[in-house]
PDB file of C-alpha atoms and ligand atoms in Angstrom:
ATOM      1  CA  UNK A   1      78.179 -70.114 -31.433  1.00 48.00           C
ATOM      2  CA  UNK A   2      78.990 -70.878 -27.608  1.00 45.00           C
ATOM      3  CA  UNK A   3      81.504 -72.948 -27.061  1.00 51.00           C
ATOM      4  CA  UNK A   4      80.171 -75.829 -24.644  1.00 61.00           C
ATOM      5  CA  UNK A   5      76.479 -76.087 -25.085  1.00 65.00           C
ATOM      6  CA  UNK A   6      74.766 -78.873 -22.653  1.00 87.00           C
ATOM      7  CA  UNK A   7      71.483 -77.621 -23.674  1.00 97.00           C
ATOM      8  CA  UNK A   8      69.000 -80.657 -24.698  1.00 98.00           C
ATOM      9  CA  UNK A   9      66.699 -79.538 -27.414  1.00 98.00           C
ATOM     10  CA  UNK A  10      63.465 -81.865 -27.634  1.00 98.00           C
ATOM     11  CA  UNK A  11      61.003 -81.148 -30.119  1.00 97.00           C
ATOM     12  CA  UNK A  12      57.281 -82.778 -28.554  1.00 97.00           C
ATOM     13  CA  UNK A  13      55.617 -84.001 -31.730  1.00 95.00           C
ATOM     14  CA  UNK A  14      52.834 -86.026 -33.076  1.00 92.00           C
ATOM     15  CA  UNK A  15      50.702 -85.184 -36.065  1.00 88.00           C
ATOM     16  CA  UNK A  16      47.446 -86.243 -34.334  1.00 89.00           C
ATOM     17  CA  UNK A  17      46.326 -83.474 -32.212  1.00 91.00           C
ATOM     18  CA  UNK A  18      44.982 -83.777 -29.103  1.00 93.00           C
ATOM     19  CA  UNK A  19      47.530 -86.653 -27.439  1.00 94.00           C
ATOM     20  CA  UNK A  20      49.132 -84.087 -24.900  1.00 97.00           C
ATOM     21  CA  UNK A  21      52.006 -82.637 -26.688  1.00 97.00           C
ATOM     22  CA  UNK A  22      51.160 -78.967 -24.956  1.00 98.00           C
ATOM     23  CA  UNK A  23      50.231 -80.265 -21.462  1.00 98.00           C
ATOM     24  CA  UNK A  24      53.443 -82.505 -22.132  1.00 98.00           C
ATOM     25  CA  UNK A  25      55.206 -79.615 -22.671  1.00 98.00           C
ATOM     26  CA  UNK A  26      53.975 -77.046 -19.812  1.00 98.00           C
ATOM     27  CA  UNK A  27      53.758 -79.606 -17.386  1.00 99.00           C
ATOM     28  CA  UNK A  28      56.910 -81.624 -17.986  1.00 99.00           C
ATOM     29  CA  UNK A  29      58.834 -78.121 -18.604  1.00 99.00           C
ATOM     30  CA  UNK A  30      57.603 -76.771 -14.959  1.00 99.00           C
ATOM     31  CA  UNK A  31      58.517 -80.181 -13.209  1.00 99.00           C
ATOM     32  CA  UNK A  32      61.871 -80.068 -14.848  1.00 99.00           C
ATOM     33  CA  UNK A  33      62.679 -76.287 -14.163  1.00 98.00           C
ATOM     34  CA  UNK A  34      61.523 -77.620 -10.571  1.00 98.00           C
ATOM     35  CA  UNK A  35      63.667 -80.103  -9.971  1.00 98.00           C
ATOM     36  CA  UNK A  36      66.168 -77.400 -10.536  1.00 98.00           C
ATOM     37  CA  UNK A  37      66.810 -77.393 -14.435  1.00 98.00           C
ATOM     38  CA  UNK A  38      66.743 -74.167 -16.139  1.00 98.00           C
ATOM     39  CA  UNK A  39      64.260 -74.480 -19.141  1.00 98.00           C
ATOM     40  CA  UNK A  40      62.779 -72.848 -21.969  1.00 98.00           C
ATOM     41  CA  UNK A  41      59.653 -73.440 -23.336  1.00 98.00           C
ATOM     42  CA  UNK A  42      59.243 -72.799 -26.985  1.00 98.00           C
ATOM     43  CA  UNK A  43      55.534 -72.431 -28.570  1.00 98.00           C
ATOM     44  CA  UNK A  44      55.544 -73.455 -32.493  1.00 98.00           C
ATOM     45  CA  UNK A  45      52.247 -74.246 -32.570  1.00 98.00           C
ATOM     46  CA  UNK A  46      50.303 -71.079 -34.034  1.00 97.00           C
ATOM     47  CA  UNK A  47      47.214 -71.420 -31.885  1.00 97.00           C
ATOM     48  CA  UNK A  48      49.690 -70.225 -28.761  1.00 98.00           C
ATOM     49  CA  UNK A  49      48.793 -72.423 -26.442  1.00 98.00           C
ATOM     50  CA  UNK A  50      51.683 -72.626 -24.263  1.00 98.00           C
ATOM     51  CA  UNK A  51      51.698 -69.040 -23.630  1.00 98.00           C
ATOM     52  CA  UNK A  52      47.851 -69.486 -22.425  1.00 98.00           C
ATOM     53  CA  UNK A  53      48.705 -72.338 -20.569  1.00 98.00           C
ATOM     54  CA  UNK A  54      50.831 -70.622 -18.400  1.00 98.00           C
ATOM     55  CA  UNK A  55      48.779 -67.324 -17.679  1.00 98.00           C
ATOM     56  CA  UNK A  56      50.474 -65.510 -20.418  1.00 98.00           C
ATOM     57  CA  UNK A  57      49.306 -63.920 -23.602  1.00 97.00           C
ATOM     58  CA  UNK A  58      50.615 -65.073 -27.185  1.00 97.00           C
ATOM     59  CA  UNK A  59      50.411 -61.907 -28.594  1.00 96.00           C
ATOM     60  CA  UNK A  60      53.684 -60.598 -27.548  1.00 95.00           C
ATOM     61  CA  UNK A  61      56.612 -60.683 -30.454  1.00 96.00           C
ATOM     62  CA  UNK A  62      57.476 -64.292 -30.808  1.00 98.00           C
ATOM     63  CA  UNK A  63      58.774 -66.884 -32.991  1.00 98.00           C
ATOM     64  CA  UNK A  64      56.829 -65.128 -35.689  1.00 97.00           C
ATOM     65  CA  UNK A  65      59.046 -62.485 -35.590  1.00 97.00           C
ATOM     66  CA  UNK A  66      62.288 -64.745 -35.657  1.00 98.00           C
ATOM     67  CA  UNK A  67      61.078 -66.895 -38.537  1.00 96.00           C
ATOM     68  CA  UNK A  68      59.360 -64.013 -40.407  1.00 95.00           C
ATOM     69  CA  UNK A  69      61.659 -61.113 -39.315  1.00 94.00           C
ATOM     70  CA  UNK A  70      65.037 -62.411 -38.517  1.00 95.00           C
ATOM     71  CA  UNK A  71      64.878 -60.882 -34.792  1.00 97.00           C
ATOM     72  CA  UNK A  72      67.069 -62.828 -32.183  1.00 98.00           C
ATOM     73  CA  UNK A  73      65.290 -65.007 -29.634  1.00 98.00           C
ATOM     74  CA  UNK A  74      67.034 -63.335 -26.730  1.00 98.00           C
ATOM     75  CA  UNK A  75      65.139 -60.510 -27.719  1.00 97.00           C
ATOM     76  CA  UNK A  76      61.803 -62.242 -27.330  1.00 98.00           C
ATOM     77  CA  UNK A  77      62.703 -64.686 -24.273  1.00 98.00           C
ATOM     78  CA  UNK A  78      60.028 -64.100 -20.745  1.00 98.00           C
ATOM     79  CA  UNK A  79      60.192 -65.477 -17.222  1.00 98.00           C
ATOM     80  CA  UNK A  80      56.968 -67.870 -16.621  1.00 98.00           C
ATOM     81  CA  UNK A  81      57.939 -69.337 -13.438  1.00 98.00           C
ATOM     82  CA  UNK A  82      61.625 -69.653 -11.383  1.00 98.00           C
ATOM     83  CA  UNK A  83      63.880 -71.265 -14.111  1.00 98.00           C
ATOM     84  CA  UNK A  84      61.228 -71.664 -16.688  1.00 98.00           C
ATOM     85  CA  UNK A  85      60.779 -69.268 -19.431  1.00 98.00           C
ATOM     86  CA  UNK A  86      58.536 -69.057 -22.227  1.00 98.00           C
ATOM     87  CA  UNK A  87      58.866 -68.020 -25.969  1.00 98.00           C
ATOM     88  CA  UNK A  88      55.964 -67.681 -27.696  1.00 98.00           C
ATOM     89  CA  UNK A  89      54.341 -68.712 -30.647  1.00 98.00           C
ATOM     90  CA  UNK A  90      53.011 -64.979 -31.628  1.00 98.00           C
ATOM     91  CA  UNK A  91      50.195 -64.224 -33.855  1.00 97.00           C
ATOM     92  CA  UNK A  92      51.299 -64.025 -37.119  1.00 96.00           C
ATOM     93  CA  UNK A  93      53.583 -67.654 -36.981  1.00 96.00           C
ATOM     94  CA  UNK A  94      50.672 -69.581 -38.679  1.00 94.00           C
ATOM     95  CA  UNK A  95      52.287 -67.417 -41.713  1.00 94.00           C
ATOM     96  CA  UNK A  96      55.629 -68.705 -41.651  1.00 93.00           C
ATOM     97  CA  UNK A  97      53.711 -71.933 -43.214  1.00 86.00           C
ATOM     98  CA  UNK A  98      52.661 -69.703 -46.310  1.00 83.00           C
ATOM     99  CA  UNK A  99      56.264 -67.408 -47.144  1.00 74.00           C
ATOM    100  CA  UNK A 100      57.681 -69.307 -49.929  1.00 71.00           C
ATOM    101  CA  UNK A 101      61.009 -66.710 -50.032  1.00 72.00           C
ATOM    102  CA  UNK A 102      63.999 -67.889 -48.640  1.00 72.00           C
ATOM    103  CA  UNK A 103      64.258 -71.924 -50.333  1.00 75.00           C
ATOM    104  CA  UNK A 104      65.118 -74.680 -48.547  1.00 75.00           C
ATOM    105  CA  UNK A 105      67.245 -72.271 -45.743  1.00 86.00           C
ATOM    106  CA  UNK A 106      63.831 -72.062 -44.552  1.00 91.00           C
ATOM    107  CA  UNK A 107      63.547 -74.992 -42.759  1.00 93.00           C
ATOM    108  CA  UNK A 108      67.195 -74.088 -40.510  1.00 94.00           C
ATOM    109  CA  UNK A 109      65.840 -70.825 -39.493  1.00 96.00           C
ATOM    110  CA  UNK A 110      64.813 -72.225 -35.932  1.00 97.00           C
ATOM    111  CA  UNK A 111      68.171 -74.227 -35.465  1.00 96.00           C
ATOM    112  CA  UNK A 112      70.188 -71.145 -36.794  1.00 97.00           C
ATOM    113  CA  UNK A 113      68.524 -68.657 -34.030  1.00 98.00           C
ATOM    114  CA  UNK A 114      68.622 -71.291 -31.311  1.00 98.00           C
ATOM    115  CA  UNK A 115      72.510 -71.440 -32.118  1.00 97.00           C
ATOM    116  CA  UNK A 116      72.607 -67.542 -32.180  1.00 97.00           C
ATOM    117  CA  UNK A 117      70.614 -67.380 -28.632  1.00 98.00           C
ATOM    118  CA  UNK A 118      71.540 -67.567 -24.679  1.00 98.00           C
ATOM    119  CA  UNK A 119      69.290 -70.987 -25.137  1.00 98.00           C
ATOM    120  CA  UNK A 120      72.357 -72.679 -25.998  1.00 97.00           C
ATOM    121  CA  UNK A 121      72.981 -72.306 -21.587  1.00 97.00           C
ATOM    122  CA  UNK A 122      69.766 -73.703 -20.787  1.00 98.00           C
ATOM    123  CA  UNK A 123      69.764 -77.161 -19.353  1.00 98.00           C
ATOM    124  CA  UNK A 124      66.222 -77.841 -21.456  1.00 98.00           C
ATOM    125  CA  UNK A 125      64.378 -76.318 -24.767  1.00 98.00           C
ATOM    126  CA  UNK A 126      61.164 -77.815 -25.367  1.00 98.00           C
ATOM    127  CA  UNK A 127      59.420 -77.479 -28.417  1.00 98.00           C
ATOM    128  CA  UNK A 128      55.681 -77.566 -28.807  1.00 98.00           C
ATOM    129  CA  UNK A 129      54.800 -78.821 -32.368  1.00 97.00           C
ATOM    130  CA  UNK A 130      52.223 -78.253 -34.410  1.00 95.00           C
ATOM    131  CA  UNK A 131      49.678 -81.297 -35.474  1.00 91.00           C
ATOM    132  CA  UNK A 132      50.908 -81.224 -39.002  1.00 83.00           C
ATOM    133  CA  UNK A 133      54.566 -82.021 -40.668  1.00 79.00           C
ATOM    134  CA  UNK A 134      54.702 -78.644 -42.454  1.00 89.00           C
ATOM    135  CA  UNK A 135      57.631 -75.843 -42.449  1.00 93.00           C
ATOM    136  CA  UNK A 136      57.297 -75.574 -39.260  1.00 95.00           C
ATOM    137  CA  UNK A 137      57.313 -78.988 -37.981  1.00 93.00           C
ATOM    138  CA  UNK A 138      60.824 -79.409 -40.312  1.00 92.00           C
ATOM    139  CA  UNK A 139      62.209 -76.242 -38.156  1.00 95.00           C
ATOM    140  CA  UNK A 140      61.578 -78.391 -35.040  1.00 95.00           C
ATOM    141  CA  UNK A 141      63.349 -81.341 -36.567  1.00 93.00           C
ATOM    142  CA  UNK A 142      66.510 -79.671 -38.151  1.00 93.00           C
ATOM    143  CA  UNK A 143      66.348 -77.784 -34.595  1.00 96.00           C
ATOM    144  CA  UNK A 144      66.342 -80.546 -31.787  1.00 96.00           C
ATOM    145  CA  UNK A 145      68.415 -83.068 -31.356  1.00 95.00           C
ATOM    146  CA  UNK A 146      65.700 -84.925 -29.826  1.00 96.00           C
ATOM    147  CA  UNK A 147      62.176 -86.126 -30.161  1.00 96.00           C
ATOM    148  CA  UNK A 148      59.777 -86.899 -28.001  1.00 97.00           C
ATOM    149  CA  UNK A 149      56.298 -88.603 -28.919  1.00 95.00           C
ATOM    150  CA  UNK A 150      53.369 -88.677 -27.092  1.00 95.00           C
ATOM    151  CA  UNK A 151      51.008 -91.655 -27.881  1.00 94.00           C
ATOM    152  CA  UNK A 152      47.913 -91.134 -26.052  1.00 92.00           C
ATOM    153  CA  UNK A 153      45.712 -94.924 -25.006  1.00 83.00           C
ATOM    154  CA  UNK A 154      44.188 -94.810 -27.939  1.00 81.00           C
ATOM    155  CA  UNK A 155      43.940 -96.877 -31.249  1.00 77.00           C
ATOM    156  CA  UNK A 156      44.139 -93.936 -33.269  1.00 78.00           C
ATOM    157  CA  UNK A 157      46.703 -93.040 -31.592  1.00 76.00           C
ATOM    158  CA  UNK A 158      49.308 -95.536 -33.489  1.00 80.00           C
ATOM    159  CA  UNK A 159      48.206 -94.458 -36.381  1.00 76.00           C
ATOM    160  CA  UNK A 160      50.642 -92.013 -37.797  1.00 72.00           C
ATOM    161  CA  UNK A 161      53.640 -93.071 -35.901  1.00 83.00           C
ATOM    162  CA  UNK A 162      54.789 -95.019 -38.937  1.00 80.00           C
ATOM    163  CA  UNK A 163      54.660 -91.841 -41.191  1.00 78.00           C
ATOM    164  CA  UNK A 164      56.418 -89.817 -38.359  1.00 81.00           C
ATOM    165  CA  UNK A 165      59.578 -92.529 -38.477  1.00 85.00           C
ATOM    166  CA  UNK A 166      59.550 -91.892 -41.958  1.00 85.00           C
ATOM    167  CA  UNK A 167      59.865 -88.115 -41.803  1.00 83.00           C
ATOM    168  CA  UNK A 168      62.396 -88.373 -38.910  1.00 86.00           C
ATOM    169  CA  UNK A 169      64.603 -90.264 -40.841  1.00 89.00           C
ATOM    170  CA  UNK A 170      64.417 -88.110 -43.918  1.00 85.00           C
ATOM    171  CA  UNK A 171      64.778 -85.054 -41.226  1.00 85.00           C
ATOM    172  CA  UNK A 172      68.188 -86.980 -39.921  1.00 90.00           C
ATOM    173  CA  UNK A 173      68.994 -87.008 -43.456  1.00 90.00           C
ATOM    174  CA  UNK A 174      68.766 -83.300 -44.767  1.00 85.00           C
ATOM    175  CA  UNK A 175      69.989 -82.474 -41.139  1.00 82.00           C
ATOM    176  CA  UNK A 176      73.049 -84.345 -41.386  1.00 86.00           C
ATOM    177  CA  UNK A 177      72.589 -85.003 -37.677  1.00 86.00           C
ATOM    178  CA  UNK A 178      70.967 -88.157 -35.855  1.00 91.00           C
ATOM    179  CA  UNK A 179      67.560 -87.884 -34.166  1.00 93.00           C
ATOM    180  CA  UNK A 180      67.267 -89.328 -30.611  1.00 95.00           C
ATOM    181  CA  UNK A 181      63.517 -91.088 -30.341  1.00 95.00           C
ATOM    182  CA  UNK A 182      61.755 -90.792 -27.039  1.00 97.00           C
ATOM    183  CA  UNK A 183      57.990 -92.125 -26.367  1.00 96.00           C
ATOM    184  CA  UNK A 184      55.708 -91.483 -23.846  1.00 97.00           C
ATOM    185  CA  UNK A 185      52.401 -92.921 -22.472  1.00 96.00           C
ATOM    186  CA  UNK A 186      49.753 -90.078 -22.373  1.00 96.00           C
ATOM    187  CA  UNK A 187      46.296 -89.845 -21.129  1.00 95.00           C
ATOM    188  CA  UNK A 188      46.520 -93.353 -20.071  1.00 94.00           C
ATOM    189  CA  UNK A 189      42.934 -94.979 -18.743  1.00 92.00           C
ATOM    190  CA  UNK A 190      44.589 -97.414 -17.395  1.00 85.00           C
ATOM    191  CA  UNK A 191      41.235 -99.817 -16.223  1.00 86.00           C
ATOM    192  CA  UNK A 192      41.027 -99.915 -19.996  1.00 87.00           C
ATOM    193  CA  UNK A 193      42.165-102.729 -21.696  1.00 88.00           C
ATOM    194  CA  UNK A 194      42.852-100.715 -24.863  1.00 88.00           C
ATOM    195  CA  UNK A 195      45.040 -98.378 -22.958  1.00 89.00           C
ATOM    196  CA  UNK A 196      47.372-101.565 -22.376  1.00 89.00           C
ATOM    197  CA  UNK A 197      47.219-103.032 -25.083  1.00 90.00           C
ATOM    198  CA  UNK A 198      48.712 -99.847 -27.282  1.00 91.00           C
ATOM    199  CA  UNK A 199      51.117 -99.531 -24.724  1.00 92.00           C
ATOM    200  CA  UNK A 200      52.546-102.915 -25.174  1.00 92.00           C
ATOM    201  CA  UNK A 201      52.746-102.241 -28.822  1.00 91.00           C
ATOM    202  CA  UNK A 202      54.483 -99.158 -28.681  1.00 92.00           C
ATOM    203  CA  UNK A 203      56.593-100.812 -25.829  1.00 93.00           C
ATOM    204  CA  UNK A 204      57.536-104.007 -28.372  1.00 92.00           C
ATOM    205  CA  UNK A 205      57.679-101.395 -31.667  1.00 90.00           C
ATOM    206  CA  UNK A 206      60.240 -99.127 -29.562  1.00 92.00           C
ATOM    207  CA  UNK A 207      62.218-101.073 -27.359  1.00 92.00           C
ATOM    208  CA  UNK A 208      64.476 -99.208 -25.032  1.00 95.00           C
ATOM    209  CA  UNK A 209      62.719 -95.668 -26.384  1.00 96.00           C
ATOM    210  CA  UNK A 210      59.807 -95.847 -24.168  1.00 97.00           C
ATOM    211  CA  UNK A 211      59.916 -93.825 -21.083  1.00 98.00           C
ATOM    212  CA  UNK A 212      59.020 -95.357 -17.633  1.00 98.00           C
ATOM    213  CA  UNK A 213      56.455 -93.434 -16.236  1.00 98.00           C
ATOM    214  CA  UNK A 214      53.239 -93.127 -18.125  1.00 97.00           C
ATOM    215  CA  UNK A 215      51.025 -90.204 -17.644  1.00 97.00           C
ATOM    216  CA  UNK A 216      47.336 -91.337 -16.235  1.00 97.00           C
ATOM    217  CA  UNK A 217      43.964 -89.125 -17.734  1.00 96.00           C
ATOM    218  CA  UNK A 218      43.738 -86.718 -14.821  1.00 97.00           C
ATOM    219  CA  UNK A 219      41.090 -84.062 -14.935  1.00 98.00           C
ATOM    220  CA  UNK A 220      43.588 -81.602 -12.763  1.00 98.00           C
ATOM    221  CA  UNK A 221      45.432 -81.790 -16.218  1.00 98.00           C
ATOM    222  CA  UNK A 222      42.520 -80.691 -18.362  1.00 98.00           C
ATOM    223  CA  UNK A 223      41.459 -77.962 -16.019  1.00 98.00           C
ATOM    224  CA  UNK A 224      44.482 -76.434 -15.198  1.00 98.00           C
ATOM    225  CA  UNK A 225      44.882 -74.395 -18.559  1.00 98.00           C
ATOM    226  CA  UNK A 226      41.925 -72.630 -18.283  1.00 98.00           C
ATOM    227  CA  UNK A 227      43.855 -70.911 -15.104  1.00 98.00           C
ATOM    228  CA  UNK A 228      46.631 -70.133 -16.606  1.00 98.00           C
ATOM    229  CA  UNK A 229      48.894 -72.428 -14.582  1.00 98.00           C
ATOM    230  CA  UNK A 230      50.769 -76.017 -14.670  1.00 98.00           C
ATOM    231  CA  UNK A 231      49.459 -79.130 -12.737  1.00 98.00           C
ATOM    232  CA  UNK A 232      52.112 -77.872 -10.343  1.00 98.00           C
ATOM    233  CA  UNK A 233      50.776 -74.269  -9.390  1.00 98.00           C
ATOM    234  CA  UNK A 234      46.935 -75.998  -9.492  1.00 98.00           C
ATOM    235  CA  UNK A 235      47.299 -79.274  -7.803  1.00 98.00           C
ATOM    236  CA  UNK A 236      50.869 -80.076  -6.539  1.00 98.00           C
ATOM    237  CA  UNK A 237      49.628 -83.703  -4.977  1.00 98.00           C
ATOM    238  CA  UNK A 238      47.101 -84.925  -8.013  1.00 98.00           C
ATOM    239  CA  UNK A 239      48.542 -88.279 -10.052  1.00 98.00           C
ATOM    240  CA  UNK A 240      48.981 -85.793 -13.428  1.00 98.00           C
ATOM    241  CA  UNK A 241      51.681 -83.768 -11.246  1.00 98.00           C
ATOM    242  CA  UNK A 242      53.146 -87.250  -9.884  1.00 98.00           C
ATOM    243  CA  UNK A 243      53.296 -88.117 -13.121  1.00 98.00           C
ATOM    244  CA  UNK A 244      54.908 -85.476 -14.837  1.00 99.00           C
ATOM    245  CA  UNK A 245      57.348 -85.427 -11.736  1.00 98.00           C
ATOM    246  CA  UNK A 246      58.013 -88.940 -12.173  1.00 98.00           C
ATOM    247  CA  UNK A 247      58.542 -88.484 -16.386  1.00 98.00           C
ATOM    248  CA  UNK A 248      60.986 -84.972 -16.075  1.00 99.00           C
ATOM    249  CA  UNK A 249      63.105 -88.058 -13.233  1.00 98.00           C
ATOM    250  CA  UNK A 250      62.877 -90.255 -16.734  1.00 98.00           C
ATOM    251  CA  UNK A 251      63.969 -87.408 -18.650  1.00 98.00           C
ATOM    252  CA  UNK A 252      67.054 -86.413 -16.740  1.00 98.00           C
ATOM    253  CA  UNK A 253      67.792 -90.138 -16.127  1.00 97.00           C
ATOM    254  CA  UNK A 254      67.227 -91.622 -19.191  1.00 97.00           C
ATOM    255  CA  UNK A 255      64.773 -94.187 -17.383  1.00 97.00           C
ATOM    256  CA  UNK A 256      63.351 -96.362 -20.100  1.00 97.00           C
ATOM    257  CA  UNK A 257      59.418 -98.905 -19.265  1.00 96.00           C
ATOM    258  CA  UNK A 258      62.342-101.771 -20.233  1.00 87.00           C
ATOM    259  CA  UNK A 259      65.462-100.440 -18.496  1.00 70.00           C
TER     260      UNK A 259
HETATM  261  N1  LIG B   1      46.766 -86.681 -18.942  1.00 55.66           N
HETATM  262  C1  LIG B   1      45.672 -85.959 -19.235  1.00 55.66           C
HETATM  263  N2  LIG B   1      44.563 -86.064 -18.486  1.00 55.66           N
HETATM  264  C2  LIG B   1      43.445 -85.346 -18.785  1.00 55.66           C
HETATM  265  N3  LIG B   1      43.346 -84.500 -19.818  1.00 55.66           N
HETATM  266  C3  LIG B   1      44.430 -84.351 -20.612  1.00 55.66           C
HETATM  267  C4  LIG B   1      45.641 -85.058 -20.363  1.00 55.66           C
HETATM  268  N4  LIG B   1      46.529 -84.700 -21.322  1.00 55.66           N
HETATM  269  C5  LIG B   1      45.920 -83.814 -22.110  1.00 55.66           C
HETATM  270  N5  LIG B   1      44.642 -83.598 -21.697  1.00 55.66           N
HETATM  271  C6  LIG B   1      43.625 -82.729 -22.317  1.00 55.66           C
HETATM  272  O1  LIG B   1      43.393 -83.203 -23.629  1.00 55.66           O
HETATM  273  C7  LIG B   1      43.252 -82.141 -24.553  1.00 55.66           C
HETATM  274  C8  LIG B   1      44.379 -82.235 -25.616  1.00 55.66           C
HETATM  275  O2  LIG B   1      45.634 -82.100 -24.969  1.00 55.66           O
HETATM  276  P1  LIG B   1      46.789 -81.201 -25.605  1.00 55.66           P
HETATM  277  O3  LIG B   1      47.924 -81.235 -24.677  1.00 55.66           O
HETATM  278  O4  LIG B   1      46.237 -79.868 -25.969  1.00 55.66           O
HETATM  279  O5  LIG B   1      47.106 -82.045 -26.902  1.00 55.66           O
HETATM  280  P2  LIG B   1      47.891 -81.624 -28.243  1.00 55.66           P
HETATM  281  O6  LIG B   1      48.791 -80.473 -27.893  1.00 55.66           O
HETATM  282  O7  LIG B   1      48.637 -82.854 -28.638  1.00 55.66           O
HETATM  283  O8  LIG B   1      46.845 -81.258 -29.246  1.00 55.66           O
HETATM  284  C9  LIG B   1      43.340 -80.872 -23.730  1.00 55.66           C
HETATM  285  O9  LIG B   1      42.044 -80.462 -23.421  1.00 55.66           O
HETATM  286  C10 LIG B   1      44.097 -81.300 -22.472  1.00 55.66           C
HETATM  287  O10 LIG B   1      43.732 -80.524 -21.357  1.00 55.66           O
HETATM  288 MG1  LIG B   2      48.919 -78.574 -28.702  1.00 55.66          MG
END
């Protein structure tokens, strides 16, 4: 609907839970919205943890309401931090998943609000997927424009990535748009010869998609939540908010691990 959108829309995915998409998300959406961005954070994951994450609760009207209910996201948008807002998940999106009304539009509700909504000014949306490739998950992908994958150092880790290329490209497909592919390096042990060694795959499996700085295991990360704030309001100076400093420089850059 506006005329000149910049915004970036990035949809942080990766069926395997637990690899840092939400503390990818919170933390790379504060250092962004730092480094003088204006961002919105968008929770699609039903368990609401961005809203937590960032001392807020999920239960306020939120994408439930726009997926379910047709209400506009301006109508649901909150200030989390200077230039960084939040829209929630809500309680009742795990729903959205179930409603069978509505056909195949059902997937473009997301994209169709976002196009309706002051987002389209932001600098930065990011998206906070859910660990599955559901409705949901297809509302992300007809919505963004890009994708961003955390791999955590793990084997497991890899697994899956081959099944996600395959539903991005049927996404680009029914979306009639192309899908730019970002990695990045999450909860990295980085004495740990495993951690390397997926990294070099991913690095000789993506080359050129691969962002520069990858994110060390930092318990500042994992204890932050529980506070309600980012690596940035809990421990400015730790490596996790170096390192999600260094990835939002990759982000705006376009800084690549092979240039
Ligand atoms: N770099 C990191 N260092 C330490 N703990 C991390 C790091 N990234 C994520 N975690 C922790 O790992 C768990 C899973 O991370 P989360 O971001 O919730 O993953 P996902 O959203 O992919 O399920 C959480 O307890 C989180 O605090
Ligand atoms: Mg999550």
């Amino acid at each position: 609907m506006a005329a000149q959108a910049k915004v970036r829309i990035i949809a942080i995915m990766n069926q395997k839970g637990g690899v840092g998409k939400t503390t990818t998300t919170v933390n790379l959406g504060h250092a962004l919205s730092r480094a003088g961005n204006k961002v919105a954070l968008m929770d699609l994951d039903p368990q609401g943890q961005v809203a937590t994450s960032l001392g807020f609760d999920n239960n306020l009207p939120g994408l439930d309401r726009v997926l379910i209910e047709g209400l506009a996201l301006d109508e649901i948008i909150v200030q989390a931090r200077d230039g960084l807002d939040l829209i929630v998940a809500g309680s009742k999106l795990n729903q959205f998943e179930h409603t069978s009304e509505g056909g195949i539009q059902r997937g473009h509700r997301l994209r169709e609000a976002l196009q309706q909504s002051s987002l389209q000014q932001y600098d930065y949306v990011l998206i906070d997927c859910p660990p599955s490739s559901g409705l949901l998950g297809v509302n992300a992908m007809f919505a963004a424009a890009e994708l961003m994958i955390p791999v955590s150092g793990d084997y497991l880790s890899l697994q899956g990535l081959s099944r996600m290329m395959q539903v991005m490209k049927r996404a680009e497909e029914l979306a009639g748009h192309r899908i730019r592919l970002w990695l990045v390096s999450t909860r990295m042990q980085m004495r740990r010869k495993l951690t390397t060694e997926v990294r070099n795959r991913i690095l000789k499996y993506f080359p050129g998609r691969v962002y520069f700085t990858p994110v060390r295991e930092n318990v500042a990360l994992a204890e932050c939540p529980s506070f309600g704030k980012t690596i940035f309001d809990y421990r400015v100076n730790s490596p996790g908010a170096e390192d999600y400093r260094g990835l939002a420089q990759d982000v705006m850059s376009g800084r690549t691990a092979d240039g």
